[in-house]
Amino acid sequence: MQVWKDYQEKNKERFLNELLELLRIPSVSAKAEHKPDMIACAEAVKQRLIEAGVDKAEIFATAGHPVVYAEKIVNPSKPTVLVYGHYDVQPAEPLELWKSGPFEPVIIDGKIFARGSCDDKGQMYMHIKALETLIQTNTLENNIKFCIEGEEEVGSTNLAKFVIANKELLKANCVLISDSAMISLDTPSLDIGLRGLSYIEVEVTGPNRDLHSGVYGGAVANPITILAKMIASLHDENNHINIPGFYDEVIISSDAERKLMAAAPFNEQDYKDDLGIKELWGERDYSTNERTGIRPTIELNGIWGGYTGEGAKTVLPSKAFAKISARLVPNQSSGKITEMLINHLQKIAPPYVTVKATLHHGGEPYLTPINTSAYQAAAKAIETCFGKVPIPVRGGGSIPICSLFEKELGVKVVLMGFGLDSDNLHSPNEKFDLANFYKGIETIPYFHKYFEG
Ligand code: BES
Ligand code: MN
Ligand code: MN
């Protein structure tokens, strides 16, 4: 639509400057010291929604970080789209690996570098600017609600409670989320699934205190060695997970589905070059896309213990720790897998140590069919703006609230992501291409135009 194009072209610079301002707020949900920044960020999001022209915008306090809610109801008899996004970000560490400050956004080669540029402030902000475009050009025909939370990166536990308590407020005909990736601007895709998550922390205790590694070494088991062995035993020689029952509930994809997945373009050499690795790794008999899309995994997210400071210290430590997470696929259950992981680690612990394992957070896997009117509206919007029909693919990441939205609100989620896998999410030098940012703002209004409920 020419009016949209004209409006967006005229306001391009401002859109970007507003996003940069949002990126300057260090809204790290995991750290208590950022509580004031979380509140400031929620306030800023609310303010921007008001400026975009919503009827009402409100901040809801939770037991954790606040939820921002807003709505523009143009005609109650028309369908309503609930837009979800998150204003919180992952911790920026390790800081020394950033080329510029994580909360001092810079634009280099047409890319915005900052924590949250892609995940998810940049993508969430596209929706606010799309809404502004629709309202300011008098072309909004459907109703739009916004639910922007501050705890996605820590598991969305309080948002889950908020959704359960506010079903009427959030009532909608579909949920629209831009918090994932597409293959590229040349090869647009839409995620039709996300993996679930089980996240635990393990503490392995050997002797009741740190010991001199010469005086006791050789006679007392070292908890770091024991933990390393336990972890190594979680995969077999085919990189298949070695926990009895782990795959029991996994839905095995049909040959037809696997064939479809194989048709999505993937350049293995580019993938390896981008990551600086010589060989790929993974479960035998599955392709790279299958390994991240339709197969569950176990990853070590952190491991520590003993002396890691400057110089050398000859110590046989009392304790070793690890953070371990499993990515889950339909029809696995986060609760069941967490329990299975904890029990398994207890079971394989040798008598030299005691193992304490605790849950961090989790989330269920999610699948969305392609025959819904919401998916079709997203596909048509992409086709209009990219000139190509998007390829349906499975995303490897997790958005825990998706399955809860479906369960509690009874509607499907559409994942219209505009990021790239190579955007360095959760890593140093996170970025978002300006071209993707603007393309998202251009495409989203078409979703609202095409969605018929
Ligand atoms: N936006 C991501 C999820 C994502 C990334 C989906 C790329 C598809 C493609 C989200 O912010 C995220 O990082 N989620 C966490 C889960 C959470 C419970 C910590 C994740 O996937 O690790
Ligand atoms: Mn995200
Ligand atoms: Mn994230």
Short mmCIF file of C-alpha atoms and ligand atoms in Angstrom, two decimals:
data_model
loop_
_atom_site.label_atom_id
_atom_site.label_comp_id
_atom_site.label_asym_id
_atom_site.label_seq_id
_atom_site.Cartn_x
_atom_site.Cartn_y
_atom_site.Cartn_z
CA MET A 1 0.00 0.00 0.00
CA GLN A 2 1.44 3.30 -1.14
CA VAL A 3 0.21 5.24 1.94
CA TRP A 4 2.10 2.86 4.21
CA LYS A 5 5.23 3.10 2.11
CA ASP A 6 5.11 6.89 2.06
CA TYR A 7 4.49 7.12 5.80
CA GLN A 8 7.32 4.72 6.62
CA GLU A 9 9.75 6.34 4.22
CA LYS A 10 9.09 9.75 5.78
CA ASN A 11 9.56 8.46 9.34
CA LYS A 12 12.38 6.00 8.77
CA GLU A 13 15.05 7.90 10.67
CA ARG A 14 12.83 8.49 13.67
CA PHE A 15 11.83 4.80 13.82
CA LEU A 16 15.48 3.87 14.04
CA ASN A 17 16.39 6.54 16.58
CA GLU A 18 13.56 5.43 18.82
CA LEU A 19 14.77 1.85 18.69
CA LEU A 20 18.32 2.94 19.52
CA GLU A 21 16.98 4.73 22.57
CA LEU A 22 15.25 1.57 23.74
CA LEU A 23 18.46 -0.40 23.21
CA ARG A 24 20.31 1.95 25.55
CA ILE A 25 18.28 0.67 28.51
CA PRO A 26 20.13 -2.34 30.01
CA SER A 27 17.00 -4.41 30.67
CA VAL A 28 18.72 -7.62 31.78
CA SER A 29 15.99 -9.68 33.44
CA ALA A 30 18.32 -12.21 35.05
CA LYS A 31 20.11 -9.71 37.30
CA ALA A 32 18.55 -8.06 40.34
CA GLU A 33 20.73 -4.96 39.91
CA HIS A 34 18.79 -4.14 36.71
CA LYS A 35 15.39 -3.97 38.37
CA PRO A 36 15.16 -0.17 37.89
CA ASP A 37 16.15 -0.58 34.24
CA MET A 38 13.39 -3.13 33.78
CA ILE A 39 10.86 -0.64 35.11
CA ALA A 40 12.30 2.13 32.93
CA CYS A 41 12.14 -0.11 29.88
CA ALA A 42 8.53 -1.14 30.55
CA GLU A 43 7.67 2.57 30.92
CA ALA A 44 9.41 3.39 27.64
CA VAL A 45 7.54 0.62 25.79
CA LYS A 46 4.23 1.82 27.23
CA GLN A 47 5.01 5.41 26.23
CA ARG A 48 5.85 4.35 22.67
CA LEU A 49 2.61 2.41 22.40
CA ILE A 50 0.68 5.49 23.51
CA GLU A 51 2.51 7.63 20.94
CA ALA A 52 1.68 5.06 18.27
CA GLY A 53 -1.98 5.72 18.98
CA VAL A 54 -3.37 2.90 21.14
CA ASP A 55 -6.61 3.47 23.09
CA LYS A 56 -5.07 2.37 26.32
CA ALA A 57 -1.73 1.15 27.62
CA GLU A 58 -1.04 -0.16 31.06
CA ILE A 59 1.80 -1.60 33.08
CA PHE A 60 0.92 -4.63 35.18
CA ALA A 61 3.18 -5.44 38.09
CA THR A 62 3.99 -9.13 38.61
CA ALA A 63 5.97 -11.01 41.22
CA GLY A 64 8.90 -10.39 38.85
CA HIS A 65 9.28 -7.82 36.08
CA PRO A 66 6.26 -5.91 34.77
CA VAL A 67 4.11 -6.77 31.76
CA VAL A 68 3.11 -4.03 29.33
CA TYR A 69 -0.40 -4.34 27.91
CA ALA A 70 -1.98 -2.11 25.27
CA GLU A 71 -4.89 -2.26 22.86
CA LYS A 72 -6.44 -0.54 19.90
CA ILE A 73 -10.00 -1.73 19.44
CA VAL A 74 -11.43 -0.33 16.21
CA ASN A 75 -14.41 -2.63 15.82
CA PRO A 76 -15.37 -5.31 18.35
CA SER A 77 -17.03 -7.40 15.65
CA LYS A 78 -13.73 -7.67 13.76
CA PRO A 79 -10.93 -10.14 14.57
CA THR A 80 -8.31 -9.32 17.17
CA VAL A 81 -4.59 -10.01 16.90
CA LEU A 82 -2.55 -10.34 20.08
CA VAL A 83 1.05 -9.26 19.51
CA TYR A 84 3.54 -10.74 21.96
CA GLY A 85 7.17 -9.73 22.43
CA HIS A 86 9.71 -9.20 25.20
CA TYR A 87 11.65 -6.14 26.33
CA ASP A 88 14.07 -8.08 28.52
CA VAL A 89 17.47 -9.21 27.26
CA GLN A 90 20.09 -11.76 28.15
CA PRO A 91 23.15 -10.71 30.18
CA ALA A 92 25.76 -9.11 27.91
CA GLU A 93 28.81 -10.90 29.37
CA PRO A 94 31.56 -11.54 28.42
CA LEU A 95 31.89 -7.80 27.92
CA GLU A 96 35.46 -7.87 26.64
CA LEU A 97 34.33 -9.69 23.50
CA TRP A 98 32.03 -6.85 22.40
CA LYS A 99 33.46 -4.49 19.76
CA SER A 100 31.30 -1.69 21.18
CA GLY A 101 29.26 -1.35 24.36
CA PRO A 102 26.31 -3.76 24.48
CA PHE A 103 24.02 -0.93 25.53
CA GLU A 104 25.62 1.73 23.33
CA PRO A 105 24.11 0.78 19.98
CA VAL A 106 26.15 1.53 16.86
CA ILE A 107 25.36 1.06 13.19
CA ILE A 108 28.09 -0.56 11.15
CA ASP A 109 27.62 -1.80 7.56
CA GLY A 110 23.85 -1.42 7.82
CA LYS A 111 23.58 -3.47 11.03
CA ILE A 112 22.57 -2.34 14.50
CA PHE A 113 24.94 -3.79 17.09
CA ALA A 114 23.53 -3.96 20.64
CA ARG A 115 22.18 -6.46 23.15
CA GLY A 116 18.51 -6.90 22.30
CA SER A 117 18.81 -5.44 18.79
CA CYS A 118 17.32 -8.63 17.36
CA ASP A 119 16.23 -10.52 20.50
CA ASP A 120 13.76 -9.02 20.93
CA LYS A 121 13.59 -5.22 21.19
CA GLY A 122 14.26 -4.67 17.49
CA GLN A 123 11.70 -7.22 16.39
CA MET A 124 9.15 -6.18 19.01
CA TYR A 125 9.57 -2.54 18.00
CA MET A 126 8.72 -3.34 14.37
CA HIS A 127 5.22 -4.16 15.62
CA ILE A 128 4.84 -0.84 17.38
CA LYS A 129 5.92 1.00 14.24
CA ALA A 130 3.63 -1.15 12.08
CA LEU A 131 0.78 -0.28 14.44
CA GLU A 132 1.70 3.41 14.21
CA THR A 133 1.65 3.15 10.42
CA LEU A 134 -1.81 1.59 10.43
CA ILE A 135 -3.27 4.05 12.90
CA GLN A 136 -1.70 7.19 11.45
CA THR A 137 -2.78 6.32 7.91
CA ASN A 138 -6.29 5.41 9.09
CA THR A 139 -6.06 1.91 7.65
CA LEU A 140 -6.39 -0.32 10.70
CA GLU A 141 -9.41 -2.59 10.27
CA ASN A 142 -8.74 -5.31 12.84
CA ASN A 143 -8.23 -4.94 16.56
CA ILE A 144 -4.72 -5.21 17.97
CA LYS A 145 -3.63 -6.04 21.49
CA PHE A 146 -0.04 -5.97 22.74
CA CYS A 147 1.45 -8.06 25.52
CA ILE A 148 5.14 -7.23 25.97
CA GLU A 149 6.81 -8.98 28.87
CA GLY A 150 10.06 -8.62 30.78
CA GLU A 151 10.83 -12.21 31.73
CA GLU A 152 11.05 -14.21 28.51
CA GLU A 153 14.77 -14.77 28.95
CA VAL A 154 14.18 -16.19 32.44
CA GLY A 155 11.34 -18.53 31.59
CA SER A 156 8.14 -16.39 31.58
CA THR A 157 6.87 -17.87 34.86
CA ASN A 158 5.12 -14.69 35.96
CA LEU A 159 3.71 -14.02 32.51
CA ALA A 160 2.14 -17.48 32.62
CA LYS A 161 0.30 -16.48 35.81
CA PHE A 162 -0.69 -13.15 34.23
CA VAL A 163 -2.15 -14.89 31.17
CA ILE A 164 -4.12 -17.34 33.30
CA ALA A 165 -5.51 -14.48 35.40
CA ASN A 166 -6.32 -12.20 32.43
CA LYS A 167 -7.82 -14.43 29.77
CA GLU A 168 -10.63 -12.01 28.94
CA LEU A 169 -8.25 -9.06 28.58
CA LEU A 170 -5.98 -11.04 26.26
CA LYS A 171 -8.77 -12.68 24.29
CA ALA A 172 -7.85 -12.73 20.60
CA ASN A 173 -8.19 -14.72 17.39
CA CYS A 174 -4.49 -15.38 17.05
CA VAL A 175 -1.15 -14.54 18.61
CA LEU A 176 1.52 -12.94 16.42
CA ILE A 177 5.18 -13.08 17.49
CA SER A 178 8.36 -11.78 15.90
CA ASP A 179 11.05 -13.30 18.09
CA SER A 180 12.66 -15.84 15.78
CA ALA A 181 14.58 -15.97 12.54
CA MET A 182 14.09 -16.40 8.82
CA ILE A 183 16.53 -18.11 6.46
CA SER A 184 17.40 -14.80 4.73
CA LEU A 185 15.77 -11.83 3.05
CA ASP A 186 16.25 -13.68 -0.26
CA THR A 187 14.77 -16.88 1.14
CA PRO A 188 12.01 -15.92 3.54
CA SER A 189 10.72 -18.60 5.89
CA LEU A 190 8.25 -18.93 8.73
CA ASP A 191 8.83 -21.04 11.83
CA ILE A 192 6.19 -23.69 12.31
CA GLY A 193 7.69 -25.04 15.49
CA LEU A 194 9.92 -24.26 18.43
CA ARG A 195 11.70 -26.55 20.84
CA GLY A 196 10.91 -26.81 24.52
CA LEU A 197 13.39 -26.60 27.37
CA SER A 198 14.34 -28.29 30.64
CA TYR A 199 17.06 -26.47 32.55
CA ILE A 200 18.79 -27.80 35.66
CA GLU A 201 21.81 -27.06 37.81
CA VAL A 202 23.96 -29.80 39.30
CA GLU A 203 26.18 -29.65 42.35
CA VAL A 204 28.58 -32.53 42.91
CA THR A 205 30.16 -32.75 46.34
CA GLY A 206 33.13 -34.91 47.24
CA PRO A 207 35.15 -34.28 50.42
CA ASN A 208 33.66 -31.91 53.01
CA ARG A 209 36.30 -29.22 52.27
CA ASP A 210 38.90 -28.28 49.66
CA LEU A 211 41.99 -30.42 50.09
CA HIS A 212 45.71 -30.22 49.32
CA SER A 213 45.90 -32.11 46.01
CA GLY A 214 49.25 -33.63 46.97
CA VAL A 215 48.36 -34.72 50.45
CA TYR A 216 45.00 -36.25 49.47
CA GLY A 217 45.21 -36.57 45.66
CA GLY A 218 45.00 -40.20 44.57
CA ALA A 219 43.01 -41.29 47.59
CA VAL A 220 39.90 -39.15 47.28
CA ALA A 221 37.70 -38.80 44.17
CA ASN A 222 37.87 -35.38 42.55
CA PRO A 223 34.29 -34.08 42.04
CA ILE A 224 35.31 -32.28 38.85
CA THR A 225 36.53 -35.53 37.32
CA ILE A 226 33.39 -37.33 38.45
CA LEU A 227 31.13 -34.61 37.06
CA ALA A 228 33.04 -34.61 33.77
CA LYS A 229 32.58 -38.40 33.48
CA MET A 230 28.90 -38.18 34.31
CA ILE A 231 28.42 -35.49 31.68
CA ALA A 232 30.43 -37.39 29.07
CA SER A 233 28.22 -40.43 29.60
CA LEU A 234 25.09 -38.52 28.55
CA HIS A 235 25.85 -39.12 24.84
CA ASP A 236 26.84 -42.38 23.16
CA GLU A 237 29.28 -42.78 20.27
CA ASN A 238 26.54 -41.78 17.80
CA ASN A 239 25.81 -38.62 19.77
CA HIS A 240 22.53 -40.12 20.75
CA ILE A 241 21.38 -39.29 24.28
CA ASN A 242 22.08 -42.10 26.71
CA ILE A 243 19.25 -41.65 29.19
CA PRO A 244 16.73 -44.49 29.26
CA GLY A 245 13.33 -43.21 28.13
CA PHE A 246 14.60 -39.84 26.88
CA TYR A 247 13.25 -40.34 23.36
CA ASP A 248 10.10 -42.26 24.34
CA GLU A 249 7.64 -39.43 23.68
CA VAL A 250 9.39 -37.89 20.68
CA ILE A 251 7.18 -37.73 17.62
CA ILE A 252 9.17 -39.23 14.78
CA SER A 253 8.81 -37.01 11.71
CA SER A 254 7.43 -38.71 8.62
CA ASP A 255 9.59 -39.24 5.55
CA ALA A 256 7.44 -36.69 3.74
CA GLU A 257 8.13 -34.09 6.44
CA ARG A 258 11.84 -34.83 6.41
CA LYS A 259 11.86 -34.48 2.64
CA LEU A 260 10.23 -31.08 2.93
CA MET A 261 12.84 -30.02 5.47
CA ALA A 262 15.62 -31.16 3.18
CA ALA A 263 14.23 -28.91 0.45
CA ALA A 264 14.97 -25.75 2.47
CA PRO A 265 18.21 -24.24 1.19
CA PHE A 266 21.21 -24.85 3.45
CA ASN A 267 24.86 -24.30 2.65
CA GLU A 268 26.98 -26.41 4.98
CA GLN A 269 30.23 -24.71 4.03
CA ASP A 270 28.87 -21.21 4.72
CA TYR A 271 27.46 -22.46 8.01
CA LYS A 272 30.83 -23.85 9.09
CA ASP A 273 32.76 -20.82 7.84
CA ASP A 274 30.48 -18.47 9.77
CA LEU A 275 31.17 -20.41 12.98
CA GLY A 276 34.86 -21.04 12.31
CA ILE A 277 34.60 -24.82 12.64
CA LYS A 278 36.00 -27.54 10.41
CA GLU A 279 33.42 -30.23 10.99
CA LEU A 280 29.85 -30.33 12.15
CA TRP A 281 28.78 -32.56 15.00
CA GLY A 282 25.50 -34.21 15.91
CA GLU A 283 23.22 -37.18 16.20
CA ARG A 284 23.99 -39.79 13.55
CA ASP A 285 21.55 -40.15 10.63
CA TYR A 286 20.12 -36.64 10.94
CA SER A 287 20.86 -33.53 8.89
CA THR A 288 21.90 -30.25 10.52
CA ASN A 289 18.43 -28.76 10.13
CA GLU A 290 16.89 -31.89 11.62
CA ARG A 291 19.33 -31.86 14.53
CA THR A 292 18.24 -28.35 15.50
CA GLY A 293 14.62 -28.65 14.42
CA ILE A 294 13.06 -32.03 15.09
CA ARG A 295 15.50 -33.71 17.49
CA PRO A 296 15.93 -33.15 21.23
CA THR A 297 19.38 -32.37 22.63
CA ILE A 298 21.32 -31.98 25.84
CA GLU A 299 23.74 -29.09 26.17
CA LEU A 300 26.19 -28.01 28.85
CA ASN A 301 25.64 -24.29 29.41
CA GLY A 302 28.29 -23.83 32.07
CA ILE A 303 30.69 -25.84 34.19
CA TRP A 304 32.88 -24.72 37.03
CA GLY A 305 34.65 -25.77 40.19
CA GLY A 306 38.00 -25.65 41.89
CA TYR A 307 40.47 -22.90 41.27
CA THR A 308 40.01 -20.75 38.17
CA GLY A 309 41.82 -17.58 39.25
CA GLU A 310 45.22 -16.32 38.18
CA GLY A 311 48.19 -18.64 38.43
CA ALA A 312 48.10 -22.21 39.75
CA LYS A 313 46.70 -23.58 42.95
CA THR A 314 47.12 -27.23 43.85
CA VAL A 315 43.72 -28.02 45.19
CA LEU A 316 41.42 -31.02 45.20
CA PRO A 317 38.09 -29.20 45.34
CA SER A 318 35.16 -30.13 47.46
CA LYS A 319 32.60 -29.27 44.80
CA ALA A 320 31.95 -29.10 41.07
CA PHE A 321 28.97 -27.54 39.30
CA ALA A 322 27.26 -27.55 35.94
CA LYS A 323 24.28 -25.95 34.26
CA ILE A 324 22.65 -28.42 31.92
CA SER A 325 19.72 -27.94 29.59
CA ALA A 326 17.75 -30.16 27.25
CA ARG A 327 15.95 -28.86 24.15
CA LEU A 328 12.72 -30.72 23.64
CA VAL A 329 10.55 -31.51 20.66
CA PRO A 330 6.88 -32.41 20.38
CA ASN A 331 5.54 -34.43 22.24
CA GLN A 332 8.09 -34.34 25.08
CA SER A 333 7.08 -32.77 28.38
CA SER A 334 9.40 -30.34 30.11
CA GLY A 335 8.33 -31.52 33.58
CA LYS A 336 8.87 -35.19 32.79
CA ILE A 337 12.26 -34.64 31.14
CA THR A 338 13.47 -32.47 34.03
CA GLU A 339 12.55 -35.21 36.47
CA MET A 340 14.18 -37.82 34.25
CA LEU A 341 17.41 -35.79 34.00
CA ILE A 342 17.61 -35.25 37.76
CA ASN A 343 16.89 -38.91 38.54
CA HIS A 344 19.39 -40.09 35.97
CA LEU A 345 22.18 -37.93 37.35
CA GLN A 346 21.44 -39.20 40.85
CA LYS A 347 21.45 -42.76 39.58
CA ILE A 348 24.77 -42.61 37.75
CA ALA A 349 26.54 -40.77 40.57
CA PRO A 350 29.25 -43.05 41.98
CA PRO A 351 29.43 -43.53 45.77
CA TYR A 352 32.41 -41.15 46.07
CA VAL A 353 30.19 -38.09 45.67
CA THR A 354 26.75 -36.76 46.44
CA VAL A 355 24.76 -35.06 43.70
CA LYS A 356 22.24 -32.31 44.19
CA ALA A 357 20.26 -31.30 41.10
CA THR A 358 17.73 -28.48 40.97
CA LEU A 359 15.35 -27.11 38.38
CA HIS A 360 15.88 -23.65 36.85
CA HIS A 361 13.06 -23.23 34.38
CA GLY A 362 11.46 -24.92 31.47
CA GLY A 363 9.04 -24.58 28.62
CA GLU A 364 7.03 -26.83 26.37
CA PRO A 365 7.77 -27.36 22.69
CA TYR A 366 5.40 -25.78 20.19
CA LEU A 367 4.04 -26.68 16.78
CA THR A 368 1.77 -24.56 14.61
CA PRO A 369 -0.06 -25.91 11.57
CA ILE A 370 0.20 -24.14 8.21
CA ASN A 371 -3.48 -24.40 7.34
CA THR A 372 -4.72 -21.79 9.83
CA SER A 373 -5.95 -18.40 8.66
CA ALA A 374 -3.23 -16.79 10.79
CA TYR A 375 -0.40 -18.73 9.13
CA GLN A 376 -1.93 -18.04 5.74
CA ALA A 377 -2.10 -14.29 6.48
CA ALA A 378 1.57 -14.32 7.49
CA ALA A 379 2.54 -16.27 4.37
CA LYS A 380 0.58 -13.88 2.15
CA ALA A 381 2.12 -10.83 3.85
CA ILE A 382 5.61 -12.24 3.25
CA GLU A 383 4.77 -13.07 -0.33
CA THR A 384 3.50 -9.53 -0.92
CA CYS A 385 6.64 -7.89 0.46
CA PHE A 386 9.33 -10.40 -0.48
CA GLY A 387 7.90 -11.67 -3.78
CA LYS A 388 8.33 -15.25 -2.57
CA VAL A 389 6.19 -17.74 -0.67
CA PRO A 390 7.88 -18.38 2.72
CA ILE A 391 9.30 -21.82 3.43
CA PRO A 392 7.91 -23.43 6.62
CA VAL A 393 10.79 -24.47 8.90
CA ARG A 394 11.32 -25.61 12.49
CA GLY A 395 13.11 -23.20 14.81
CA GLY A 396 15.59 -24.56 17.33
CA GLY A 397 15.04 -21.98 20.08
CA SER A 398 12.27 -21.81 22.67
CA ILE A 399 9.54 -19.32 23.54
CA PRO A 400 7.94 -20.88 26.61
CA ILE A 401 4.73 -18.86 26.50
CA CYS A 402 3.60 -20.17 23.08
CA SER A 403 2.15 -23.43 24.33
CA LEU A 404 0.56 -21.64 27.27
CA PHE A 405 -1.10 -19.06 24.98
CA GLU A 406 -2.56 -21.89 22.97
CA LYS A 407 -3.74 -23.77 26.04
CA GLU A 408 -5.20 -20.81 27.93
CA LEU A 409 -6.46 -18.59 25.11
CA GLY A 410 -7.39 -21.41 22.73
CA VAL A 411 -5.68 -19.82 19.73
CA LYS A 412 -2.73 -20.59 17.52
CA VAL A 413 0.53 -18.68 17.50
CA VAL A 414 2.15 -17.43 14.30
CA LEU A 415 5.91 -17.00 14.39
CA MET A 416 6.84 -14.29 11.92
CA GLY A 417 10.50 -13.79 12.73
CA PHE A 418 12.69 -11.32 10.85
CA GLY A 419 16.05 -12.08 12.49
CA LEU A 420 18.81 -14.28 11.13
CA ASP A 421 20.41 -17.29 12.83
CA SER A 422 23.73 -15.43 12.51
CA ASP A 423 22.52 -12.39 14.49
CA ASN A 424 24.51 -13.48 17.57
CA LEU A 425 21.56 -13.86 19.91
CA HIS A 426 22.72 -14.29 23.52
CA SER A 427 26.31 -13.75 22.30
CA PRO A 428 28.65 -10.78 22.15
CA ASN A 429 28.03 -8.41 19.21
CA GLU A 430 24.35 -9.21 18.81
CA LYS A 431 23.07 -7.43 15.71
CA PHE A 432 19.99 -6.78 13.62
CA ASP A 433 20.20 -5.77 9.97
CA LEU A 434 18.50 -2.45 9.25
CA ALA A 435 17.11 -4.04 6.09
CA ASN A 436 15.38 -6.71 8.20
CA PHE A 437 14.09 -4.10 10.66
CA TYR A 438 12.52 -2.03 7.88
CA LYS A 439 11.28 -5.09 6.01
CA GLY A 440 9.49 -6.22 9.14
CA ILE A 441 7.80 -2.84 9.56
CA GLU A 442 6.75 -3.03 5.90
CA THR A 443 5.41 -6.60 6.14
CA ILE A 444 3.51 -6.59 9.45
CA PRO A 445 0.70 -4.21 8.33
CA TYR A 446 -0.13 -6.71 5.58
CA PHE A 447 -0.60 -9.42 8.18
CA HIS A 448 -3.25 -7.29 9.86
CA LYS A 449 -4.82 -6.49 6.49
CA TYR A 450 -4.99 -10.14 5.42
CA PHE A 451 -5.95 -11.77 8.72
CA GLU A 452 -9.62 -12.61 8.65
CA GLY A 453 -9.93 -14.37 11.96
N1 BES B 1 13.92 -15.36 20.75
C1 BES B 1 14.45 -16.47 21.45
C2 BES B 1 13.96 -17.80 20.95
C3 BES B 1 14.27 -18.12 19.51
C4 BES B 1 15.47 -17.77 18.93
C5 BES B 1 13.35 -18.84 18.78
C6 BES B 1 15.73 -18.09 17.62
C7 BES B 1 13.62 -19.18 17.47
C8 BES B 1 14.81 -18.79 16.89
C9 BES B 1 14.10 -16.33 22.94
O1 BES B 1 14.32 -15.03 23.42
C10 BES B 1 15.00 -17.20 23.74
O2 BES B 1 16.18 -17.02 23.70
N2 BES B 1 14.43 -18.13 24.51
C11 BES B 1 15.17 -18.92 25.40
C12 BES B 1 14.28 -19.67 26.32
C13 BES B 1 14.17 -19.12 27.70
C14 BES B 1 13.35 -20.04 28.57
C15 BES B 1 15.47 -18.78 28.34
C16 BES B 1 15.99 -19.95 24.65
O3 BES B 1 15.58 -20.42 23.58
O4 BES B 1 17.07 -20.27 25.15
MN MN B 2 13.54 -13.63 22.19
MN MN B 3 16.54 -14.86 23.80
#
